[in-house]
Tab-separated table of C-alpha atoms in Angstrom:
chain	number	residue	atom	x	y	z
A	1	GLU	CA	11.104	12.825	17.670
A	2	GLN	CA	10.751	15.569	15.049
A	3	THR	CA	9.036	14.998	11.734
A	4	GLN	CA	11.388	14.587	8.786
A	5	THR	CA	11.543	17.717	6.626
A	6	PHE	CA	11.566	17.632	2.838
A	7	ASP	CA	15.239	18.656	2.696
A	8	GLN	CA	16.155	15.922	5.171
A	9	PHE	CA	14.248	13.444	3.034
A	10	LYS	CA	16.113	14.435	-0.130
A	11	ARG	CA	19.411	13.841	1.647
A	12	ALA	CA	18.203	10.426	2.872
A	13	VAL	CA	16.903	9.105	-0.482
A	14	PRO	CA	19.197	6.209	-1.535
A	15	PHE	CA	18.840	6.929	-5.263
A	16	ARG	CA	18.257	9.827	-7.618
A	17	PRO	CA	14.792	10.377	-9.141
A	18	ASN	CA	14.220	8.834	-12.587
A	19	THR	CA	16.922	6.207	-11.954
A	20	VAL	CA	14.480	3.520	-10.743
A	21	SER	CA	11.501	2.141	-12.614
A	22	CYS	CA	9.567	-0.319	-10.467
A	23	ILE	CA	8.860	-1.996	-7.141
A	24	GLN	CA	9.837	-5.655	-7.122
A	25	VAL	CA	7.555	-8.069	-5.205
A	26	ALA	CA	8.103	-11.741	-4.329
A	27	VAL	CA	6.162	-14.400	-2.413
A	28	VAL	CA	8.262	-16.637	-0.178
A	29	GLY	CA	6.507	-19.907	0.615
A	30	ASP	CA	3.042	-21.124	-0.366
A	31	GLU	CA	1.611	-18.738	-2.978
A	32	GLU	CA	-1.777	-20.479	-2.880
A	33	LEU	CA	-2.013	-19.891	0.865
A	34	ILE	CA	-1.263	-16.184	0.373
A	35	GLY	CA	-4.015	-16.128	-2.262
A	36	ARG	CA	-6.484	-17.640	0.211
A	37	GLN	CA	-5.498	-15.227	2.959
A	38	MET	CA	-5.806	-12.073	0.833
A	39	ASN	CA	-6.563	-10.818	-2.671
A	40	PHE	CA	-2.875	-10.418	-3.456
A	41	ASP	CA	-3.287	-9.325	-7.091
A	42	GLN	CA	-5.570	-6.497	-6.010
A	43	VAL	CA	-3.146	-5.553	-3.226
A	44	LEU	CA	-0.395	-5.093	-5.814
A	45	LYS	CA	-2.699	-2.923	-7.969
A	46	HIS	CA	-3.242	-0.663	-4.957
A	47	VAL	CA	0.512	-0.410	-4.365
A	48	GLU	CA	1.146	0.454	-8.003
A	49	VAL	CA	-1.466	3.186	-8.281
A	50	PHE	CA	-0.668	4.643	-4.839
A	51	THR	CA	3.103	4.863	-5.218
A	52	GLY	CA	3.244	5.556	-8.950
A	53	PHE	CA	5.879	2.862	-9.491
A	54	LYS	CA	5.213	-0.139	-11.702
A	55	VAL	CA	4.937	-3.309	-9.584
A	56	VAL	CA	6.777	-6.359	-10.953
A	57	GLN	CA	6.077	-9.684	-9.254
A	58	ARG	CA	8.950	-12.162	-9.252
A	59	GLY	CA	8.036	-15.766	-10.006
A	60	GLY	CA	6.372	-17.521	-12.915
A	61	ILE	CA	7.637	-17.714	-16.482
A	62	ASP	CA	8.485	-14.056	-17.040
A	63	HIS	CA	10.397	-13.514	-13.779
A	64	PRO	CA	11.531	-16.927	-12.462
A	65	MET	CA	12.884	-17.255	-8.944
A	66	PRO	CA	14.121	-20.475	-7.284
A	67	ARG	CA	12.408	-21.708	-4.138
A	68	MET	CA	14.141	-21.491	-0.797
A	69	ARG	CA	14.509	-24.715	1.209
A	70	LEU	CA	13.045	-24.487	4.704
A	71	SER	CA	16.123	-26.203	6.099
A	72	ALA	CA	18.205	-23.289	4.811
A	73	ALA	CA	15.844	-20.793	6.451
A	74	GLY	CA	16.471	-21.911	10.031
A	75	GLN	CA	13.109	-23.606	10.510
A	76	ARG	CA	11.944	-23.885	14.141
A	77	THR	CA	8.799	-23.710	16.317
A	78	SER	CA	7.813	-20.602	18.273
A	79	MET	CA	6.993	-20.582	21.983
A	80	ASP	CA	3.270	-20.663	21.162
A	81	GLY	CA	3.627	-23.528	18.689
A	82	LEU	CA	3.758	-21.787	15.287
A	83	PRO	CA	6.266	-22.988	12.676
A	84	GLN	CA	8.828	-20.261	11.977
A	85	ILE	CA	11.674	-19.356	9.655
A	86	GLY	CA	14.499	-16.890	10.263
A	87	GLY	CA	13.740	-13.559	8.666
A	88	HIS	CA	17.453	-12.743	8.388
A	89	TYR	CA	18.055	-15.961	6.438
A	90	VAL	CA	15.275	-15.105	3.986
A	91	LEU	CA	16.619	-11.577	3.496
A	92	ALA	CA	20.053	-12.998	2.719
A	93	PHE	CA	18.461	-15.377	0.187
A	94	LEU	CA	16.553	-12.537	-1.504
A	95	GLN	CA	19.689	-10.403	-1.879
A	96	GLY	CA	20.696	-12.640	-4.786
A	97	PHE	CA	17.670	-11.505	-6.802
A	98	LEU	CA	17.781	-7.758	-6.244
A	99	ASP	CA	17.231	-5.554	-9.262
A	100	PRO	CA	19.235	-2.295	-9.025
A	101	ARG	CA	16.581	-0.625	-11.181
A	102	ALA	CA	13.921	-1.271	-8.542
A	103	ALA	CA	13.014	1.402	-6.014
A	104	CYS	CA	12.708	-1.396	-3.438
A	105	THR	CA	12.020	-5.114	-3.141
A	106	LEU	CA	9.129	-6.406	-1.022
A	107	ALA	CA	8.645	-10.047	-0.028
A	108	VAL	CA	5.522	-11.535	1.560
A	109	THR	CA	5.296	-14.898	3.312
A	110	PRO	CA	2.518	-16.780	5.157
A	111	VAL	CA	5.108	-18.286	7.558
A	112	ASP	CA	5.867	-16.747	10.938
A	113	LEU	CA	9.266	-15.018	11.245
A	114	TYR	CA	11.829	-14.747	14.009
A	115	PRO	CA	14.752	-12.268	14.231
A	116	PRO	CA	18.393	-13.058	15.083
A	117	GLU	CA	17.901	-12.175	18.760
A	118	GLN	CA	15.746	-10.653	21.515
A	119	TYR	CA	12.233	-11.479	20.245
A	120	ASP	CA	10.326	-14.721	19.759
A	121	PHE	CA	8.704	-13.427	16.553
A	122	VAL	CA	8.402	-10.386	14.302
A	123	THR	CA	5.815	-9.500	11.636
A	124	GLY	CA	8.437	-8.015	9.321
A	125	MET	CA	12.125	-7.265	8.816
A	126	MET	CA	13.902	-4.774	6.563
A	127	ASP	CA	17.359	-4.263	5.117
A	128	PRO	CA	17.514	-0.505	4.381
A	129	GLY	CA	20.912	-0.771	2.702
A	130	ASP	CA	19.536	-3.019	-0.042
A	131	ARG	CA	16.026	-1.496	0.062
A	132	LEU	CA	14.627	-4.911	0.894
A	133	GLY	CA	11.652	-5.773	3.120
A	134	LEU	CA	10.089	-9.055	4.271
A	135	PHE	CA	6.596	-9.235	5.802
A	136	SER	CA	4.621	-12.126	7.305
A	137	SER	CA	0.845	-12.585	7.426
A	138	ALA	CA	0.953	-15.215	10.196
A	139	ARG	CA	0.278	-13.015	13.255
A	140	TYR	CA	-2.620	-10.844	12.074
A	141	PHE	CA	-5.849	-11.086	14.112
A	142	GLN	CA	-4.245	-13.699	16.358
A	143	GLN	CA	-5.309	-12.050	19.626
A	144	HIS	CA	-8.872	-11.735	18.347
A	145	GLU	CA	-8.958	-15.454	17.492
A	146	GLU	CA	-7.617	-16.366	20.956
A	147	HIS	CA	-10.330	-14.219	22.557
A	148	LEU	CA	-12.948	-15.931	20.385
A	149	HIS	CA	-11.691	-19.333	21.484
A	150	ARG	CA	-11.764	-18.437	25.190
A	151	SER	CA	-15.189	-16.814	25.106
A	152	SER	CA	-17.037	-19.268	22.834
A	153	VAL	CA	-17.150	-22.181	25.333
A	154	ASP	CA	-19.263	-21.864	28.475
A	155	MET	CA	-19.060	-23.848	31.682
A	156	ASP	CA	-21.057	-26.764	30.204
A	157	GLY	CA	-18.751	-26.968	27.195
A	158	ASP	CA	-21.417	-25.689	24.744
A	159	SER	CA	-20.365	-23.305	22.004
A	160	ARG	CA	-22.337	-20.062	21.906
A	161	GLU	CA	-21.901	-16.342	21.439
A	162	SER	CA	-20.822	-14.691	24.688
A	163	GLY	CA	-21.228	-11.089	23.620
A	164	PRO	CA	-21.728	-8.726	20.684
A	165	GLY	CA	-19.086	-8.943	17.996
A	166	LEU	CA	-17.613	-12.221	19.238
A	167	GLY	CA	-19.583	-14.832	17.284
A	168	PRO	CA	-18.225	-16.849	14.359
A	169	GLN	CA	-20.433	-14.950	11.900
A	170	THR	CA	-19.305	-11.443	12.827
A	171	PRO	CA	-17.997	-9.266	9.953
A	172	SER	CA	-14.464	-9.396	11.386
A	173	VAL	CA	-14.487	-13.171	10.842
A	174	ARG	CA	-16.457	-13.343	7.584
A	175	ASN	CA	-14.437	-10.594	5.957
A	176	ARG	CA	-11.040	-11.631	7.273
A	177	ARG	CA	-9.655	-11.964	3.738
A	178	LEU	CA	-10.857	-8.470	2.814
A	179	GLU	CA	-9.506	-6.909	5.997
A	180	LEU	CA	-6.101	-8.544	5.557
A	181	SER	CA	-6.009	-7.395	1.922
A	182	LYS	CA	-6.645	-3.790	2.976
A	183	ILE	CA	-4.023	-4.051	5.715
A	184	PHE	CA	-1.367	-5.331	3.327
A	185	ALA	CA	-2.201	-2.668	0.744
A	186	LYS	CA	-1.457	-0.033	3.391
A	187	LEU	CA	1.517	-1.931	4.789
A	188	LEU	CA	3.332	-2.389	1.475
A	189	CYS	CA	2.758	1.246	0.438
A	190	ARG	CA	3.958	2.529	3.812
A	191	GLU	CA	7.050	0.320	3.922
A	192	SER	CA	7.910	1.128	0.295
A	193	LEU	CA	8.143	4.810	1.206
A	194	LYS	CA	10.267	3.979	4.257
A	195	LEU	CA	12.692	1.944	2.152
A	196	CYS	CA	12.949	4.917	-0.217
A	197	GLY	CA	14.010	7.248	2.604
A	198	ALA	CA	10.761	8.607	4.068
A	199	LYS	CA	10.169	8.501	7.816
A	200	GLU	CA	7.084	8.580	10.026
A	201	CYS	CA	4.963	11.734	9.912
A	202	ARG	CA	3.669	13.439	13.065
A	203	LEU	CA	2.155	16.622	11.671
A	204	LEU	CA	-1.045	15.616	9.839
A	205	HIS	CA	-3.349	12.601	9.501
A	206	CYS	CA	-1.418	10.394	7.127
A	207	LEU	CA	-0.497	6.819	6.170
A	208	MET	CA	2.970	7.538	7.581
A	209	ASN	CA	1.697	8.327	11.106
A	210	PRO	CA	3.091	6.264	14.013
A	211	LEU	CA	0.870	3.243	14.579
A	212	PRO	CA	-1.507	3.512	17.565
A	213	GLU	CA	-0.930	1.380	20.653
A	214	THR	CA	-3.449	-0.959	22.308
A	215	ASP	CA	-2.853	-1.772	25.989
A	216	GLY	CA	0.715	-0.559	25.705
A	217	GLN	CA	1.637	-2.536	22.601
A	218	VAL	CA	1.328	-2.119	18.839
A	219	LEU	CA	-0.712	-4.941	17.329
A	220	PRO	CA	0.094	-6.081	13.770
A	221	GLU	CA	-3.333	-4.924	12.521
A	222	ALA	CA	-2.928	-1.436	14.038
A	223	ILE	CA	-2.111	-0.124	10.555
A	224	ALA	CA	-5.821	-0.450	9.753
A	225	HIS	CA	-6.377	2.725	11.829
A	226	VAL	CA	-4.269	5.027	9.634
A	227	PRO	CA	-5.754	6.424	6.386
A	228	PHE	CA	-4.836	5.220	2.918
A	229	SER	CA	-3.684	8.708	1.960
A	230	LEU	CA	-0.713	11.032	2.353
A	231	CYS	CA	-0.488	14.499	3.846
A	232	CYS	CA	0.852	17.349	1.727
A	233	ILE	CA	4.405	16.882	3.063
A	234	CYS	CA	4.606	13.142	2.407
A	235	LEU	CA	2.877	13.599	-0.952
A	236	ARG	CA	5.600	16.035	-1.962
A	237	LYS	CA	8.211	13.431	-1.041
A	238	LEU	CA	6.458	10.798	-3.164
A	239	GLN	CA	6.166	13.190	-6.092
A	240	TRP	CA	9.889	13.946	-5.900
A	241	LEU	CA	10.636	10.214	-5.973
A	242	THR	CA	8.435	9.389	-8.962
A	243	GLN	CA	8.534	12.755	-10.780
A	244	ALA	CA	4.922	11.991	-11.722
A	245	ASP	CA	2.145	14.524	-12.163
A	246	LEU	CA	-0.005	14.607	-9.019
A	247	LEU	CA	-3.184	15.301	-10.987
A	248	ASP	CA	-2.557	12.162	-13.031
A	249	ARG	CA	-2.146	10.268	-9.770
A	250	TYR	CA	-5.456	11.648	-8.490
A	251	ALA	CA	-7.177	10.499	-11.673
A	252	ARG	CA	-5.778	6.952	-11.494
A	253	LEU	CA	-6.535	6.282	-7.812
A	254	PRO	CA	-10.376	6.213	-7.594
A	255	PRO	CA	-11.059	3.362	-10.074
A	256	VAL	CA	-8.726	1.093	-8.090
A	257	ILE	CA	-9.262	2.066	-4.443
A	258	ASN	CA	-12.984	2.940	-4.365
A	259	SER	CA	-14.229	-0.514	-3.285
A	260	TRP	CA	-11.771	-0.871	-0.368
A	261	PHE	CA	-11.245	2.753	0.688
A	262	PHE	CA	-14.459	4.673	0.063
A	263	GLU	CA	-13.730	7.634	2.367
A	264	GLU	CA	-10.356	8.267	0.717
A	265	THR	CA	-11.995	8.020	-2.712
A	266	GLN	CA	-14.653	10.556	-1.743
A	267	TRP	CA	-11.921	12.946	-0.558
A	268	LEU	CA	-10.142	12.518	-3.909
A	269	TRP	CA	-13.264	13.468	-5.875
A	270	GLU	CA	-13.743	16.563	-3.709
A	271	ARG	CA	-10.089	17.488	-4.153
A	272	MET	CA	-10.386	17.126	-7.930
A	273	VAL	CA	-13.261	19.608	-7.903
A	274	GLN	CA	-11.254	22.053	-5.762
A	275	VAL	CA	-8.274	22.049	-8.112
A	276	GLY	CA	-10.496	22.314	-11.198
A	277	MET	CA	-9.596	19.015	-12.829
A	278	PRO	CA	-11.567	18.401	-16.050
A	279	THR	CA	-14.187	15.662	-15.907
A	280	ALA	CA	-16.020	13.670	-18.553
A	281	VAL	CA	-19.038	15.957	-18.112
A	282	CYS	CA	-17.177	19.232	-18.593
A	283	LEU	CA	-15.194	17.866	-21.541
A	284	SER	CA	-18.481	17.267	-23.362
A	285	VAL	CA	-19.224	21.019	-23.213
A	286	PRO	CA	-17.418	23.023	-25.933
A	287	GLU	CA	-16.370	25.814	-23.573
A	288	PRO	CA	-16.822	24.667	-19.956
A	289	THR	CA	-15.251	27.770	-18.412
A	290	GLY	CA	-15.772	30.386	-21.064
A	291	SER	CA	-12.721	31.099	-23.226
A	292	LYS	CA	-10.201	29.293	-21.000
A	293	PHE	CA	-10.461	26.022	-22.921
A	294	LYS	CA	-10.859	25.752	-26.715
A	295	PHE	CA	-11.883	22.365	-28.011
A	296	GLY	CA	-11.825	21.319	-31.651
A	297	LEU	CA	-10.489	23.170	-34.668
A	298	PRO	CA	-10.870	26.948	-34.977
A	299	LYS	CA	-13.559	28.233	-37.294
A	300	ARG	CA	-12.488	29.137	-40.802
A	301	ARG	CA	-12.639	32.805	-41.602
A	302	GLY	CA	-14.238	33.634	-44.900
A	303	LYS	CA	-14.217	36.932	-46.694
A	304	LYS	CA	-16.299	39.703	-45.229
A	305	PRO	CA	-19.839	39.392	-46.610
A	306	GLU	CA	-21.033	42.195	-48.793
A	307	ASP	CA	-24.413	43.872	-48.552
A	308	GLY	CA	-27.208	41.446	-49.324
A	309	GLU	CA	-25.046	38.300	-48.782
A	310	ASP	CA	-25.236	35.858	-45.939
A	311	GLY	CA	-22.054	35.441	-43.944
A	312	ASP	CA	-20.712	32.394	-42.082
A	313	VAL	CA	-22.426	31.691	-38.840
Protein backbone atom coordinates (compact mmCIF):
# COMPACT_ATOMS: atom_id res chain seq x y z
CA GLU A 1 0.00 0.00 0.00
CA GLN A 2 1.37 3.42 -0.97
CA THR A 3 1.83 6.21 1.54
CA GLN A 4 -0.83 8.92 1.39
CA THR A 5 0.44 12.07 -0.31
CA PHE A 6 -0.31 15.57 0.96
CA ASP A 7 -2.69 16.26 -1.94
CA GLN A 8 -4.54 13.00 -1.27
CA PHE A 9 -4.81 13.99 2.38
CA LYS A 10 -6.31 17.39 1.56
CA ARG A 11 -8.97 15.68 -0.54
CA ALA A 12 -9.73 13.24 2.30
CA VAL A 13 -10.04 15.81 5.13
CA PRO A 14 -13.72 15.84 6.23
CA PHE A 15 -13.70 19.55 7.11
CA ARG A 16 -12.00 22.77 6.08
CA PRO A 17 -9.19 24.21 8.23
CA ASN A 18 -10.23 26.82 10.82
CA THR A 19 -13.78 25.41 10.94
CA VAL A 20 -13.13 23.18 13.98
CA SER A 21 -11.86 24.27 17.37
CA CYS A 22 -11.33 21.27 19.64
CA ILE A 23 -11.12 17.53 20.23
CA GLN A 24 -13.98 16.23 22.34
CA VAL A 25 -13.18 13.45 24.86
CA ALA A 26 -15.55 11.32 26.95
CA VAL A 27 -15.16 8.47 29.45
CA VAL A 28 -17.72 5.68 29.13
CA GLY A 29 -18.03 3.66 32.32
CA ASP A 30 -16.12 3.96 35.60
CA GLU A 31 -14.09 7.18 35.53
CA GLU A 32 -12.34 6.28 38.80
CA LEU A 33 -11.15 3.01 37.30
CA ILE A 34 -9.72 4.85 34.29
CA GLY A 35 -7.96 7.19 36.73
CA ARG A 36 -6.40 4.21 38.52
CA GLN A 37 -5.32 2.59 35.27
CA MET A 38 -3.66 5.70 33.81
CA ASN A 39 -2.97 9.38 34.47
CA PHE A 40 -5.84 10.44 32.23
CA ASP A 41 -5.54 14.20 32.84
CA GLN A 42 -1.90 14.11 31.77
CA VAL A 43 -2.81 11.99 28.74
CA LEU A 44 -5.22 14.70 27.59
CA LYS A 45 -2.52 17.38 28.06
CA HIS A 46 -0.26 15.38 25.75
CA VAL A 47 -3.02 15.11 23.14
CA GLU A 48 -3.69 18.84 23.30
CA VAL A 49 -0.09 19.96 22.93
CA PHE A 50 0.72 17.34 20.27
CA THR A 51 -2.24 17.96 17.99
CA GLY A 52 -2.64 21.69 18.60
CA PHE A 53 -6.38 21.34 19.18
CA LYS A 54 -7.95 22.27 22.50
CA VAL A 55 -9.16 19.13 24.32
CA VAL A 56 -12.62 19.38 25.91
CA GLN A 57 -13.64 16.55 28.23
CA ARG A 58 -17.36 15.79 28.34
CA GLY A 59 -18.81 15.12 31.78
CA GLY A 60 -19.00 17.10 35.00
CA ILE A 61 -20.77 20.41 35.54
CA ASP A 62 -19.47 22.31 32.52
CA HIS A 63 -20.10 19.57 29.93
CA PRO A 64 -22.72 17.16 31.35
CA MET A 65 -23.36 13.84 29.65
CA PRO A 66 -25.88 11.18 30.75
CA ARG A 67 -24.65 7.72 31.67
CA MET A 68 -25.31 4.78 29.40
CA ARG A 69 -27.08 1.76 30.91
CA LEU A 70 -25.15 -1.48 30.49
CA SER A 71 -28.34 -3.25 29.47
CA ALA A 72 -28.58 -0.88 26.50
CA ALA A 73 -24.97 -1.61 25.54
CA GLY A 74 -25.47 -5.32 24.84
CA GLN A 75 -23.65 -6.55 27.93
CA ARG A 76 -22.22 -10.09 27.66
CA THR A 77 -19.21 -12.21 28.71
CA SER A 78 -16.29 -12.94 26.38
CA MET A 79 -14.95 -16.42 25.66
CA ASP A 80 -12.16 -15.88 28.20
CA GLY A 81 -14.53 -14.61 30.89
CA LEU A 82 -14.25 -10.80 30.62
CA PRO A 83 -17.42 -8.69 30.85
CA GLN A 84 -18.05 -6.91 27.55
CA ILE A 85 -20.23 -4.28 25.93
CA GLY A 86 -20.98 -3.80 22.24
CA GLY A 87 -18.76 -1.14 20.75
CA HIS A 88 -21.33 -0.39 18.03
CA TYR A 89 -24.00 0.28 20.67
CA VAL A 90 -21.72 2.73 22.48
CA LEU A 91 -20.88 4.54 19.24
CA ALA A 92 -24.58 4.92 18.50
CA PHE A 93 -25.12 6.32 22.01
CA LEU A 94 -22.27 8.83 21.60
CA GLN A 95 -23.64 10.12 18.28
CA GLY A 96 -26.25 12.06 20.26
CA PHE A 97 -23.53 14.19 21.88
CA LEU A 98 -21.39 15.05 18.87
CA ASP A 99 -20.24 18.63 18.55
CA PRO A 100 -19.95 19.70 14.88
CA ARG A 101 -17.25 22.18 15.92
CA ALA A 102 -15.01 19.36 17.13
CA ALA A 103 -12.31 17.94 14.89
CA CYS A 104 -13.19 14.51 16.31
CA THR A 105 -14.70 12.84 19.36
CA LEU A 106 -12.74 10.25 21.35
CA ALA A 107 -14.25 7.97 24.00
CA VAL A 108 -12.30 5.79 26.44
CA THR A 109 -13.72 2.92 28.49
CA PRO A 110 -12.23 0.38 30.93
CA VAL A 111 -14.74 -2.27 29.73
CA ASP A 112 -13.86 -4.81 27.06
CA LEU A 113 -15.54 -4.29 23.66
CA TYR A 114 -16.95 -6.63 21.05
CA PRO A 115 -17.84 -5.79 17.41
CA PRO A 116 -21.05 -6.68 15.55
CA GLU A 117 -19.49 -9.80 14.01
CA GLN A 118 -16.40 -11.92 13.29
CA TYR A 119 -14.28 -11.22 16.39
CA ASP A 120 -14.69 -12.04 20.07
CA PHE A 121 -13.23 -8.67 21.12
CA VAL A 122 -11.66 -5.49 19.78
CA THR A 123 -9.56 -2.81 21.53
CA GLY A 124 -11.24 0.01 19.62
CA MET A 125 -13.86 0.94 17.03
CA MET A 126 -14.27 4.04 14.87
CA ASP A 127 -17.01 5.74 12.90
CA PRO A 128 -15.13 7.81 10.27
CA GLY A 129 -18.31 9.44 8.99
CA ASP A 130 -18.98 11.10 12.34
CA ARG A 131 -15.28 11.38 13.28
CA LEU A 132 -15.95 9.29 16.36
CA GLY A 133 -13.66 6.76 18.05
CA LEU A 134 -14.06 4.41 21.02
CA PHE A 135 -11.09 2.74 22.74
CA SER A 136 -10.88 0.19 25.56
CA SER A 137 -8.09 -0.28 28.11
CA ALA A 138 -9.18 -3.81 29.09
CA ARG A 139 -6.83 -5.88 26.89
CA TYR A 140 -3.49 -4.14 27.40
CA PHE A 141 -0.67 -6.28 28.84
CA GLN A 142 -3.04 -9.25 29.09
CA GLN A 143 -0.65 -11.73 27.46
CA HIS A 144 2.15 -10.61 29.76
CA GLU A 145 -0.05 -11.18 32.82
CA GLU A 146 -1.02 -14.66 31.58
CA HIS A 147 2.66 -15.50 31.10
CA LEU A 148 3.40 -14.24 34.62
CA HIS A 149 0.65 -16.45 36.02
CA ARG A 150 1.89 -19.57 34.21
CA SER A 151 5.54 -19.07 35.08
CA SER A 152 5.22 -17.95 38.72
CA VAL A 153 4.10 -21.34 40.13
CA ASP A 154 6.54 -24.25 40.14
CA MET A 155 5.83 -27.95 40.45
CA ASP A 156 5.50 -27.74 44.26
CA GLY A 157 2.99 -24.90 44.01
CA ASP A 158 5.42 -22.29 45.44
CA SER A 159 5.44 -18.82 43.94
CA ARG A 160 8.85 -17.64 42.76
CA GLU A 161 10.53 -15.83 39.91
CA SER A 162 11.19 -18.19 37.01
CA GLY A 163 13.38 -15.90 34.94
CA PRO A 164 14.60 -12.33 34.44
CA GLY A 165 11.87 -9.78 33.89
CA LEU A 166 9.04 -12.06 35.03
CA GLY A 167 8.79 -11.30 38.75
CA PRO A 168 6.02 -9.25 40.37
CA GLN A 169 8.43 -6.38 41.08
CA THR A 170 9.69 -5.90 37.53
CA PRO A 171 9.36 -2.37 36.07
CA SER A 172 6.71 -3.57 33.60
CA VAL A 173 4.48 -4.44 36.57
CA ARG A 174 5.38 -1.58 38.92
CA ASN A 175 5.03 1.04 36.22
CA ARG A 176 1.95 -0.39 34.53
CA ARG A 177 0.02 2.85 35.09
CA LEU A 178 2.80 4.92 33.53
CA GLU A 179 3.18 2.60 30.55
CA LEU A 180 -0.56 2.58 29.87
CA SER A 181 -0.63 6.39 30.14
CA LYS A 182 2.12 6.69 27.53
CA ILE A 183 0.36 4.18 25.28
CA PHE A 184 -2.93 6.07 25.41
CA ALA A 185 -1.21 9.40 24.77
CA LYS A 186 0.18 7.94 21.54
CA LEU A 187 -3.04 6.10 20.72
CA LEU A 188 -5.35 9.10 21.04
CA CYS A 189 -3.01 11.37 19.04
CA ARG A 190 -2.63 8.76 16.29
CA GLU A 191 -6.35 8.01 16.04
CA SER A 192 -7.23 11.72 16.10
CA LEU A 193 -5.16 12.23 12.96
CA LYS A 194 -6.79 9.19 11.33
CA LEU A 195 -10.27 10.53 12.06
CA CYS A 196 -9.21 13.83 10.48
CA GLY A 197 -8.22 12.11 7.22
CA ALA A 198 -4.58 11.08 7.69
CA LYS A 199 -3.49 7.53 6.91
CA GLU A 200 -0.57 5.35 7.98
CA CYS A 201 2.90 6.50 6.95
CA ARG A 202 5.48 4.13 5.46
CA LEU A 203 8.26 6.51 4.46
CA LEU A 204 9.92 7.68 7.70
CA HIS A 205 9.99 6.78 11.40
CA CYS A 206 6.76 8.28 12.64
CA LEU A 207 3.81 7.91 15.03
CA MET A 208 1.69 7.03 11.98
CA ASN A 209 3.80 3.98 11.02
CA PRO A 210 2.03 0.60 10.78
CA LEU A 211 2.19 -1.14 14.14
CA PRO A 212 4.79 -3.94 14.40
CA GLU A 213 3.67 -7.56 14.63
CA THR A 214 4.66 -10.08 17.32
CA ASP A 215 4.38 -13.77 16.38
CA GLY A 216 2.16 -12.88 13.45
CA GLN A 217 -0.27 -10.67 15.36
CA VAL A 218 -0.46 -7.04 16.45
CA LEU A 219 -0.71 -6.77 20.22
CA PRO A 220 -2.64 -3.84 21.73
CA GLU A 221 0.54 -2.43 23.32
CA ALA A 222 2.48 -2.54 20.02
CA ILE A 223 1.94 1.21 19.69
CA ALA A 224 4.58 1.65 22.40
CA HIS A 225 7.21 0.86 19.72
CA VAL A 226 6.44 3.84 17.48
CA PRO A 227 7.84 7.30 18.38
CA PHE A 228 5.79 10.13 19.83
CA SER A 229 6.68 12.35 16.89
CA LEU A 230 5.69 12.99 13.28
CA CYS A 231 7.76 12.88 10.12
CA CYS A 232 7.92 15.95 7.90
CA ILE A 233 5.05 14.72 5.70
CA CYS A 234 2.64 13.97 8.55
CA LEU A 235 3.68 17.18 10.32
CA ARG A 236 2.70 19.14 7.23
CA LYS A 237 -0.71 17.47 7.30
CA LEU A 238 -1.18 18.39 10.96
CA GLN A 239 -0.12 21.97 10.32
CA TRP A 240 -2.64 22.26 7.48
CA LEU A 241 -5.37 21.00 9.81
CA THR A 242 -4.62 23.36 12.69
CA GLN A 243 -3.11 26.29 10.73
CA ALA A 244 -0.82 26.70 13.75
CA ASP A 245 2.77 27.90 13.68
CA LEU A 246 5.11 24.90 13.89
CA LEU A 247 7.70 26.82 15.90
CA ASP A 248 5.04 27.60 18.50
CA ARG A 249 4.22 23.90 18.60
CA TYR A 250 7.89 23.05 19.14
CA ALA A 251 8.05 25.50 22.04
CA ARG A 252 4.93 24.11 23.76
CA LEU A 253 5.82 20.40 23.52
CA PRO A 254 8.91 19.98 25.78
CA PRO A 255 7.38 21.21 29.09
CA VAL A 256 4.58 18.66 28.73
CA ILE A 257 6.22 15.59 27.16
CA ASN A 258 9.71 15.65 28.71
CA SER A 259 8.94 13.32 31.64
CA TRP A 260 7.29 10.61 29.50
CA PHE A 261 9.12 10.98 26.18
CA PHE A 262 12.68 12.10 26.88
CA GLU A 263 14.20 11.07 23.53
CA GLU A 264 11.56 13.01 21.59
CA THR A 265 12.11 16.02 23.85
CA GLN A 266 15.86 15.91 23.25
CA TRP A 267 15.25 15.82 19.48
CA LEU A 268 12.97 18.87 19.82
CA TRP A 269 15.66 20.89 21.61
CA GLU A 270 18.20 19.98 18.92
CA ARG A 271 15.72 20.92 16.20
CA MET A 272 15.07 24.28 17.86
CA VAL A 273 18.79 25.02 17.74
CA GLN A 274 18.96 24.02 14.05
CA VAL A 275 16.15 26.36 13.04
CA GLY A 276 17.52 29.21 15.16
CA MET A 277 14.63 29.56 17.58
CA PRO A 278 15.28 32.23 20.24
CA THR A 279 15.84 30.97 23.77
CA ALA A 280 15.70 32.61 27.18
CA VAL A 281 19.51 32.88 27.15
CA CYS A 282 19.79 34.62 23.78
CA LEU A 283 16.89 36.96 24.56
CA SER A 284 18.86 38.27 27.54
CA VAL A 285 21.62 39.46 25.17
CA PRO A 286 20.82 42.81 23.50
CA GLU A 287 22.00 41.69 20.06
CA PRO A 288 22.36 37.89 20.01
CA THR A 289 23.14 37.67 16.29
CA GLY A 290 24.57 41.06 15.53
CA SER A 291 22.14 43.49 13.89
CA LYS A 292 19.49 40.88 13.00
CA PHE A 293 17.49 41.46 16.18
CA LYS A 294 16.97 44.87 17.84
CA PHE A 295 15.63 44.78 21.36
CA GLY A 296 14.33 47.79 23.26
CA LEU A 297 13.77 51.34 22.08
CA PRO A 298 16.17 52.98 19.62
CA LYS A 299 18.65 55.47 21.02
CA ARG A 300 17.67 59.12 20.85
CA ARG A 301 19.74 61.19 18.49
CA GLY A 302 20.90 64.48 19.89
CA LYS A 303 22.43 67.35 18.03
CA LYS A 304 25.95 66.90 16.76
CA PRO A 305 28.36 67.89 19.54
CA GLU A 306 30.52 70.88 18.89
CA ASP A 307 34.23 71.10 19.59
CA GLY A 308 34.95 70.79 23.29
CA GLU A 309 31.52 69.25 24.14
CA ASP A 310 30.79 65.70 25.14
CA GLY A 311 28.36 63.86 22.91
CA ASP A 312 25.89 61.08 23.76
CA VAL A 313 27.45 57.72 24.25
